[in-house]
Coordinates of C-alpha atoms in Angstrom, one line a residue:
M1 CA 1.1 4.3 43.3
D2 CA 3.6 4.1 40.4
F3 CA 7.4 4.2 40.6
T4 CA 10.2 4.5 38.1
W5 CA 12.0 1.8 40.1
E6 CA 11.4 0.5 43.6
T7 CA 14.3 -0.3 45.9
P8 CA 14.3 -3.8 47.6
D9 CA 13.7 -4.4 51.2
P10 CA 16.7 -3.9 53.6
G11 CA 19.2 -6.8 53.2
Y12 CA 17.9 -7.8 49.8
K13 CA 19.9 -7.4 46.5
K14 CA 17.7 -6.7 43.5
I15 CA 18.7 -8.2 40.1
N16 CA 17.2 -6.7 36.9
V17 CA 17.5 -8.5 33.6
H18 CA 16.4 -7.7 30.1
C19 CA 16.8 -9.2 26.6
E20 CA 16.8 -7.4 23.2
I21 CA 16.6 -9.2 19.8
M22 CA 17.5 -7.8 16.4
Q23 CA 17.1 -9.5 13.0
D24 CA 19.9 -9.0 10.4
P25 CA 18.4 -9.8 7.0
L26 CA 21.6 -9.3 5.1
L27 CA 23.5 -11.9 7.0
N28 CA 20.4 -13.9 7.8
E29 CA 21.2 -13.8 11.5
T30 CA 19.5 -13.1 14.8
H31 CA 21.4 -11.1 17.4
V32 CA 20.4 -11.6 21.0
S33 CA 21.7 -9.3 23.7
V34 CA 21.2 -9.4 27.5
G35 CA 21.7 -6.8 30.1
T36 CA 21.7 -7.6 33.9
L37 CA 22.7 -5.7 37.0
A38 CA 22.5 -6.1 40.8
R39 CA 21.8 -3.2 43.2
D40 CA 21.3 -2.9 46.9
S41 CA 18.5 -1.3 48.9
G42 CA 20.1 2.1 48.4
G43 CA 20.1 1.8 44.6
V44 CA 23.9 1.5 44.4
Q45 CA 25.1 -0.7 41.5
L46 CA 27.0 -3.7 42.9
W47 CA 27.5 -5.7 39.7
G48 CA 26.6 -5.7 36.0
A49 CA 27.0 -7.8 32.8
L50 CA 25.9 -7.2 29.2
G51 CA 26.5 -8.3 25.6
L52 CA 25.6 -10.8 22.9
L53 CA 24.6 -14.4 23.5
P54 CA 24.5 -16.0 20.0
N55 CA 22.5 -19.0 19.1
L56 CA 20.1 -18.6 22.1
T57 CA 16.4 -17.9 22.3
E58 CA 15.0 -15.0 24.3
E59 CA 14.1 -17.3 27.1
Q60 CA 17.5 -19.0 27.2
A61 CA 19.3 -15.6 27.1
I62 CA 17.2 -14.2 30.0
M63 CA 17.8 -17.3 32.1
S64 CA 21.5 -17.1 31.3
G65 CA 21.6 -13.5 32.6
I66 CA 19.8 -14.5 35.8
Q67 CA 22.1 -17.5 36.2
T68 CA 25.2 -15.3 35.8
A69 CA 23.9 -12.9 38.5
L70 CA 23.1 -15.8 40.9
I71 CA 26.6 -17.2 40.5
H72 CA 28.1 -13.8 41.4
A73 CA 25.6 -13.5 44.3
Q74 CA 26.7 -16.9 45.6
K75 CA 30.4 -15.9 45.4
K76 CA 29.6 -12.7 47.4
G77 CA 27.5 -14.5 49.9
W78 CA 24.2 -12.7 49.2
E79 CA 21.4 -14.7 50.8
L80 CA 18.4 -12.6 49.9
I81 CA 17.8 -12.1 46.2
Y82 CA 15.0 -10.2 44.4
I83 CA 14.8 -10.8 40.6
E84 CA 12.8 -8.6 38.2
T85 CA 12.1 -9.4 34.5
T86 CA 9.7 -8.3 31.8
N87 CA 9.4 -11.7 30.3
L88 CA 6.1 -13.3 31.4
Q89 CA 7.1 -16.8 30.1
V90 CA 10.2 -16.9 32.3
Y91 CA 8.3 -15.6 35.3
D92 CA 5.5 -18.2 34.9
T93 CA 7.8 -21.1 34.2
I94 CA 9.9 -20.4 37.3
R95 CA 6.8 -20.1 39.5
H96 CA 5.0 -23.2 38.2
Q97 CA 7.8 -25.6 37.3
E98 CA 6.0 -28.5 38.9
H99 CA 3.0 -28.0 36.6
V100 CA 4.9 -27.2 33.4
F101 CA 6.5 -29.8 31.1
L102 CA 9.9 -28.6 30.1
N103 CA 11.3 -29.3 26.6
E104 CA 15.0 -29.9 25.8
E105 CA 15.7 -26.2 25.3
Q106 CA 14.2 -25.3 28.7
L107 CA 15.5 -28.3 30.7
E108 CA 19.1 -27.2 30.9
I109 CA 18.6 -23.5 31.8
Y110 CA 15.9 -24.2 34.5
S111 CA 17.8 -27.1 35.9
S112 CA 20.9 -24.8 36.4
F113 CA 18.7 -22.2 38.1
N114 CA 17.3 -24.7 40.5
T115 CA 20.6 -26.4 41.2
V116 CA 22.4 -23.2 42.3
Y117 CA 19.7 -22.6 44.8
A118 CA 19.2 -26.2 46.1
N119 CA 22.9 -27.1 46.4
H120 CA 23.7 -23.9 48.3
Y121 CA 20.6 -23.7 50.4
N122 CA 21.4 -22.3 53.9
G123 CA 18.1 -22.8 55.8
N124 CA 15.8 -19.8 56.3
K125 CA 18.5 -17.3 55.6
M126 CA 18.5 -17.9 51.8
K127 CA 15.5 -16.6 49.9
R128 CA 14.9 -16.1 46.2
V129 CA 12.0 -14.0 44.9
I130 CA 11.1 -13.3 41.3
T131 CA 8.5 -10.9 39.9
S132 CA 7.3 -9.6 36.5
V133 CA 7.5 -5.8 36.0
P134 CA 6.6 -3.5 33.1
P135 CA 9.3 -2.3 30.7
R136 CA 9.5 1.2 32.2
I137 CA 10.7 -0.2 35.6
N138 CA 13.4 -2.3 33.8
S139 CA 14.8 0.6 31.8
T140 CA 18.4 0.4 33.1
A141 CA 18.7 -3.3 32.1
A142 CA 17.0 -2.5 28.8
Y143 CA 19.6 0.2 28.1
M144 CA 22.4 -2.2 28.9
A145 CA 21.0 -4.8 26.5
N146 CA 20.6 -2.2 23.7
Y147 CA 24.2 -1.0 24.4
G148 CA 25.6 -4.5 23.9
L149 CA 23.4 -5.0 20.8
T150 CA 24.3 -1.8 19.0
R151 CA 28.0 -2.2 19.7
K152 CA 28.2 -5.9 19.1
V153 CA 29.8 -6.6 22.5
A154 CA 30.3 -10.2 23.6
F155 CA 28.6 -11.0 26.9
G156 CA 30.7 -10.4 29.9
E157 CA 30.9 -8.6 33.3
I158 CA 31.5 -4.8 33.3
S159 CA 33.2 -2.7 35.9
G160 CA 31.4 0.5 36.6
T161 CA 29.0 1.9 34.0
V162 CA 28.9 2.3 30.2
G163 CA 27.5 5.0 28.0
D164 CA 24.6 6.9 29.6
M165 CA 24.0 4.2 32.2
D166 CA 24.7 6.7 35.0
Y167 CA 21.6 8.7 33.9
F168 CA 19.3 5.6 34.1
L169 CA 20.7 4.7 37.5
A170 CA 20.0 8.2 38.8
R171 CA 16.6 8.2 37.1
D172 CA 15.6 4.9 38.9
M173 CA 16.3 6.7 42.2
G174 CA 14.4 9.8 41.1
M175 CA 17.5 11.9 40.9
A176 CA 17.3 12.9 37.2
L177 CA 14.9 14.8 35.0
P178 CA 12.8 13.0 32.4
V179 CA 14.4 12.3 29.1
P180 CA 13.8 15.4 26.9
S181 CA 11.6 15.0 23.8
V182 CA 13.8 15.9 20.9
E183 CA 12.1 16.7 17.6
I184 CA 14.2 15.7 14.6
Q185 CA 13.7 18.0 11.7
T186 CA 14.5 17.2 8.1
N187 CA 17.7 18.8 6.9
L188 CA 16.9 20.1 3.5
G189 CA 20.2 22.0 3.1
E190 CA 20.4 25.3 1.3
G191 CA 19.4 24.1 -2.1
E192 CA 22.9 23.4 -3.4
V193 CA 23.7 20.3 -5.4
I194 CA 27.0 18.6 -4.7
D195 CA 28.3 16.1 -7.3
G196 CA 24.9 15.9 -8.9
P197 CA 24.2 13.7 -12.0
P198 CA 24.9 15.2 -15.4
P199 CA 22.0 16.9 -17.2
P200 CA 20.1 14.7 -19.6
K201 CA 21.0 14.7 -23.3
K202 CA 18.8 16.5 -25.7
R203 CA 16.4 14.3 -27.6
K204 CA 14.6 14.8 -30.9
L205 CA 10.9 14.2 -31.2
D206 CA 10.1 11.0 -33.1
E207 CA 8.7 11.9 -36.5
F208 CA 6.1 9.1 -36.1
F209 CA 5.0 10.3 -32.8
R210 CA 1.5 11.7 -32.6
D211 CA -0.9 12.6 -29.8
E212 CA -3.5 10.0 -29.0
I213 CA -6.9 11.6 -28.5
P214 CA -8.9 9.6 -26.0
R215 CA -12.4 8.5 -26.9
Q216 CA -15.1 11.0 -26.0
A217 CA -18.0 9.9 -23.9
Y218 CA -21.5 11.3 -23.9
K219 CA -21.8 14.2 -21.5
D220 CA -25.4 13.1 -20.8
K221 CA -25.8 9.4 -20.1
G222 CA -29.0 7.4 -20.5
K223 CA -31.3 6.9 -23.4
S224 CA -33.7 9.6 -22.4
K225 CA -30.8 12.2 -22.4
V226 CA -29.0 10.9 -25.5
M227 CA -32.2 10.9 -27.7
E228 CA -34.0 13.9 -26.2
H229 CA -32.8 16.1 -29.1
F230 CA -34.5 14.1 -31.8
S231 CA -38.0 14.8 -33.1
F232 CA -39.1 11.2 -32.9
Y233 CA -38.5 11.0 -29.2
E234 CA -41.2 12.3 -26.9
N235 CA -40.9 11.9 -23.1
G236 CA -38.9 8.7 -23.3
L237 CA -41.1 7.1 -26.0
F238 CA -41.2 6.9 -29.7
A239 CA -43.6 9.3 -31.3
K240 CA -46.6 7.6 -32.9
K241 CA -45.9 9.5 -36.2
A242 CA -42.4 8.1 -36.3
I243 CA -43.7 4.6 -35.8
R244 CA -46.3 5.1 -38.6
I245 CA -43.7 6.3 -41.0
M246 CA -41.4 3.3 -40.4
E247 CA -44.3 0.8 -40.7
D248 CA -45.5 2.4 -44.0
G249 CA -42.0 1.7 -45.5
K250 CA -41.7 5.3 -46.8
L251 CA -38.1 5.5 -45.6
S252 CA -36.9 2.4 -47.4
R253 CA -36.2 4.4 -50.5
Y254 CA -33.5 6.3 -48.7
S255 CA -31.8 3.4 -46.9
P256 CA -32.2 -0.4 -46.8
A257 CA -31.7 -0.1 -43.0
F258 CA -35.5 0.6 -42.8
D259 CA -36.4 -2.6 -44.6
N260 CA -35.5 -4.7 -41.5
Q261 CA -38.2 -5.6 -39.0
V262 CA -36.0 -4.2 -36.3
V263 CA -34.5 -0.9 -37.4
N264 CA -31.0 0.0 -36.1
L265 CA -31.1 3.7 -35.7
N266 CA -27.3 3.8 -35.2
A267 CA -26.6 2.2 -38.7
A268 CA -24.6 4.4 -41.0
V269 CA -26.5 5.3 -44.1
G270 CA -24.3 8.1 -45.5
K271 CA -21.3 10.3 -44.9
E272 CA -21.7 11.1 -41.2
I273 CA -25.4 10.3 -41.6
Y274 CA -27.2 7.6 -39.5
A275 CA -30.6 6.1 -39.7
R276 CA -31.8 8.2 -36.8
D277 CA -31.0 11.4 -38.8
I278 CA -33.2 10.3 -41.7
L279 CA -36.1 9.6 -39.3
H280 CA -35.5 12.9 -37.5
H281 CA -35.5 15.0 -40.7
A282 CA -38.4 13.1 -42.1
L283 CA -40.5 14.2 -39.2
L284 CA -39.3 17.8 -39.6
G285 CA -40.0 17.8 -43.3
N286 CA -36.5 18.7 -44.5
L287 CA -35.3 15.3 -45.7
K288 CA -34.1 16.6 -49.1
A289 CA -31.1 18.2 -47.4
L290 CA -29.7 14.7 -46.6
I291 CA -30.2 13.1 -50.0
P292 CA -26.8 14.1 -51.5
K293 CA -25.0 12.6 -48.5
L294 CA -26.7 9.2 -48.6
Y295 CA -24.8 6.1 -49.6
V296 CA -27.9 4.5 -51.3
S297 CA -30.4 6.8 -53.0
N298 CA -33.7 5.9 -54.7
P299 CA -33.0 5.5 -58.4
G300 CA -36.5 6.5 -59.3
F301 CA -36.4 9.7 -57.3
P302 CA -33.9 11.6 -59.5
Q303 CA -35.2 9.9 -62.7
D304 CA -38.4 12.0 -62.5
D305 CA -36.3 15.1 -63.1
V306 CA -34.1 13.4 -65.8
D307 CA -37.1 12.7 -68.0
H308 CA -37.7 16.5 -68.4
L309 CA -34.2 17.1 -69.7
M310 CA -33.2 17.6 -73.4
S311 CA -31.5 14.9 -75.3
V312 CA -27.8 15.4 -76.3
D313 CA -28.7 15.8 -80.0
R314 CA -31.2 18.6 -79.3
V315 CA -28.6 20.4 -77.2
L316 CA -26.0 20.1 -80.0
E317 CA -28.5 21.3 -82.6
L318 CA -29.4 24.4 -80.5
M319 CA -25.7 25.1 -80.0
G320 CA -25.1 25.2 -83.8
F321 CA -23.5 21.9 -84.2
S322 CA -24.5 19.5 -86.9
T323 CA -25.6 16.1 -85.8
D324 CA -23.5 14.7 -88.7
K325 CA -20.3 16.2 -87.4
A326 CA -20.8 15.2 -83.8
S327 CA -21.8 11.9 -82.3
S328 CA -24.6 11.6 -79.9
S329 CA -25.1 9.3 -77.0
K330 CA -27.5 7.3 -79.1
N331 CA -25.0 6.9 -82.1
P332 CA -21.6 6.7 -80.5
V333 CA -18.5 6.7 -82.7

C-alpha cells in the first residue's frame, strides 16, 4: 500500500531531509540547498531549517541537515528519532559504517553524526532509525530545499512555514487535493509590434548578378536508357551493322574520332554534333544533313562537285566581260 507520507510510531519524531543542487554557468558556481523538518506522530511541524550550504557536496549537505536536526532534538530531549532521506549513499554509509572506508570529506560529517548519538546515549530509551524513501514521500523537504535555492536564502532555522509549505504539510496528511495540472499556453499577443526594428533599406540589384542554372541530369539513368533512342543500340548491345561500319573505316572521312581503335561516342565532332550522332545518322541513311555542321569534313567529298563547275574566265566571258579587262584566278593582277 502506498502513502504520500507515513506518520511515525507514537513517541517518535520523524526528520525528513532533502538536498537540491543547481549549476550557475555564468558565475561558474554550484549552489547547494538543504531543507529539513521534524514532525511528531500527528504530522504537526515541530521544527524546520532551510537554505544554502556553499562549498559542500550533496552528501555533506544532507548530513549537515541531519546533524542540525539531531542537535535540536537533543536540546528538546527527543529520545526516539526516525530519519528519512532520498539519498541512497547517505543511507548505505550510515548503516554500514563498519564496512565502508571513509575519505577525508566523509570522516568529519559521519564522525559528528556518531558522536551526538554516542555521547548522549541514554540506555534503551534512545533510538535512532534511518530509512531511504522515494522522492514523492519527501516532497515537503524537497519544497523547502527548492525554496532556499530559488531565493538564495542562507541556511538557518525557520519559525512556522514559508511559501506554500502549508499545502505540502496538509498533503502529507491527506488533507489536500492533488496539485492541479496547469497547461501553459504560448502568449502570441494580438499581432501588434511594439518598438520593432526599423524596416530594411531598399537595395538595388547588382548589375553583375545573374541566375545560376544548375546542371541538368539525365531523366533516365543507365546506359540502356540513355542510348535506347539511337539506331545503333539494340536491346542493350551494339547493332552488328554499326560495328561493321566502324570496322570498315567508312566514317573516318567525317571525323578523325573514328580512326581510333576505341571510338569515343561522346567526342564532339561538330557544332553540337557528337560521334554518336554520325553513327546514328549513318545507319539511318541521312548523314548528309550533318555534313555542314562538322568541324572536319572530307576534302575529297566536295571536290567531286567542284570539278563540274565553270572556270572564272568562262563565267566572265559569258557575262560579256573581256578577259583582257578583267583578271582571272589563273592570271591575278
